[in-house]
Amino acid sequence: MNVGAEWLVDAEGCSPESLRDMTAVRAACEAIISDLDLRVVGQPMWHQFPEPGGVTGLFLLTESHLACHTYPEIGTATFNLYCCRARPDWPWEERLRSFLGASRIRVLCVARGPSMGG
């Protein structure tokens, strides 16, 4: 039985300035949430690290959660989106290029739940 899907996304070659900019990272996360018609529970949590100034964000969703972490020192952002109900594909590559200047995006979608026949 499938109980959800989890997207593990690595965006590389990002603009270090964008990865330090909490507003830019928040806009990317809010686009994911809006475009996929997800619902946020409460207020998102954000943390800005000291230089080189990466950002961590966490959104609690009625469907589960969205977390992001940025690493400006290596031009990388990671996203983890878990949903307990089916969602359409999101244009990760196009949108993360637009929001963060990413040049390479790797997306892994994992079905969650008990293994078949187990």
Short mmCIF file of C-alpha atoms in Angstrom, two decimals:
data_model
loop_
_atom_site.label_atom_id
_atom_site.label_comp_id
_atom_site.label_asym_id
_atom_site.label_seq_id
_atom_site.Cartn_x
_atom_site.Cartn_y
_atom_site.Cartn_z
CA MET A 1 0.00 0.00 0.00
CA ASN A 2 1.38 3.37 -1.02
CA VAL A 3 0.95 5.95 1.75
CA GLY A 4 2.54 8.87 -0.04
CA ALA A 5 5.40 10.13 -2.13
CA GLU A 6 8.60 11.88 -1.14
CA TRP A 7 10.55 14.11 -3.50
CA LEU A 8 14.26 14.52 -2.77
CA VAL A 9 15.62 17.38 -4.85
CA ASP A 10 19.19 18.65 -5.20
CA ALA A 11 19.70 21.93 -7.05
CA GLU A 12 23.35 22.59 -7.92
CA GLY A 13 25.16 25.47 -9.57
CA CYS A 14 22.85 27.95 -7.83
CA SER A 15 23.65 31.61 -7.36
CA PRO A 16 25.30 31.93 -3.92
CA GLU A 17 23.55 35.29 -3.47
CA SER A 18 20.14 33.66 -4.02
CA LEU A 19 20.98 30.92 -1.54
CA ARG A 20 21.77 33.54 1.14
CA ASP A 21 18.57 35.46 0.39
CA MET A 22 15.82 34.13 2.65
CA THR A 23 13.22 36.02 0.59
CA ALA A 24 14.28 34.23 -2.62
CA VAL A 25 14.34 30.80 -0.96
CA ARG A 26 10.99 31.45 0.70
CA ALA A 27 9.51 32.46 -2.69
CA ALA A 28 10.67 29.15 -4.21
CA CYS A 29 9.07 27.19 -1.36
CA GLU A 30 5.86 29.19 -1.52
CA ALA A 31 5.64 28.54 -5.28
CA ILE A 32 5.95 24.78 -4.67
CA ILE A 33 3.19 24.95 -2.07
CA SER A 34 0.89 27.15 -4.15
CA ASP A 35 1.39 25.34 -7.47
CA LEU A 36 0.74 21.93 -5.89
CA ASP A 37 -2.28 23.19 -3.93
CA LEU A 38 -0.74 22.23 -0.57
CA ARG A 39 -1.93 23.68 2.73
CA VAL A 40 0.40 25.13 5.35
CA VAL A 41 -0.34 24.50 9.04
CA GLY A 42 0.80 27.38 11.27
CA GLN A 43 3.80 29.51 10.43
CA PRO A 44 6.85 28.24 8.55
CA MET A 45 10.09 28.09 10.52
CA TRP A 46 13.21 29.78 9.11
CA HIS A 47 16.81 30.02 10.20
CA GLN A 48 19.55 32.15 8.64
CA PHE A 49 23.04 30.84 9.36
CA PRO A 50 26.03 33.14 9.90
CA GLU A 51 28.47 33.57 7.01
CA PRO A 52 28.48 32.06 4.50
CA GLY A 53 24.81 32.52 5.34
CA GLY A 54 22.79 29.50 4.24
CA VAL A 55 19.08 29.22 4.99
CA THR A 56 16.94 26.42 6.41
CA GLY A 57 13.16 26.46 6.10
CA LEU A 58 10.44 24.08 7.23
CA PHE A 59 6.76 24.14 6.34
CA LEU A 60 4.35 21.85 8.17
CA LEU A 61 1.63 20.86 5.70
CA THR A 62 -1.69 19.11 6.15
CA GLU A 63 -0.22 16.70 3.59
CA SER A 64 3.07 16.37 5.58
CA HIS A 65 6.07 18.73 5.14
CA LEU A 66 8.43 20.70 2.92
CA ALA A 67 12.00 21.33 4.09
CA CYS A 68 14.77 23.22 2.33
CA HIS A 69 18.43 23.80 3.11
CA THR A 70 20.84 26.04 1.20
CA TYR A 71 24.61 25.87 1.00
CA PRO A 72 25.89 29.05 -0.71
CA GLU A 73 29.50 27.99 -0.20
CA ILE A 74 28.96 25.14 -2.70
CA GLY A 75 26.06 26.61 -4.71
CA THR A 76 23.59 23.93 -3.62
CA ALA A 77 20.03 23.84 -2.32
CA THR A 78 18.22 20.71 -1.18
CA PHE A 79 14.46 20.23 -0.90
CA ASN A 80 12.47 17.44 0.71
CA LEU A 81 8.73 17.33 0.01
CA TYR A 82 6.63 14.55 1.50
CA CYS A 83 2.95 14.27 0.59
CA CYS A 84 0.50 11.70 1.90
CA ARG A 85 -1.72 12.07 -1.16
CA ALA A 86 -1.02 12.02 -4.90
CA ARG A 87 0.34 15.20 -6.44
CA PRO A 88 1.08 16.09 -10.05
CA ASP A 89 4.69 16.48 -11.15
CA TRP A 90 6.12 19.94 -10.47
CA PRO A 91 8.55 21.54 -12.97
CA TRP A 92 11.47 21.43 -10.50
CA GLU A 93 14.15 22.12 -13.13
CA GLU A 94 12.48 25.11 -14.77
CA ARG A 95 11.31 26.69 -11.53
CA LEU A 96 14.55 26.23 -9.51
CA ARG A 97 16.54 27.65 -12.42
CA SER A 98 14.26 30.67 -12.31
CA PHE A 99 14.24 31.16 -8.52
CA LEU A 100 17.82 30.18 -7.60
CA GLY A 101 19.81 30.15 -10.83
CA ALA A 102 20.37 26.38 -10.60
CA SER A 103 22.25 24.79 -13.50
CA ARG A 104 21.73 21.13 -12.49
CA ILE A 105 18.73 19.62 -10.75
CA ARG A 106 18.37 16.04 -9.59
CA VAL A 107 14.91 14.81 -8.57
CA LEU A 108 14.20 11.48 -6.92
CA CYS A 109 10.58 10.55 -6.14
CA VAL A 110 10.17 7.71 -3.66
CA ALA A 111 6.88 5.90 -3.03
CA ARG A 112 6.40 5.51 0.72
CA GLY A 113 4.68 2.78 2.68
CA PRO A 114 4.91 -0.95 3.37
CA SER A 115 6.71 -2.96 0.71
CA MET A 116 4.58 -5.02 -1.64
CA GLY A 117 4.07 -8.63 -0.57
CA GLY A 118 5.50 -7.92 2.88
#
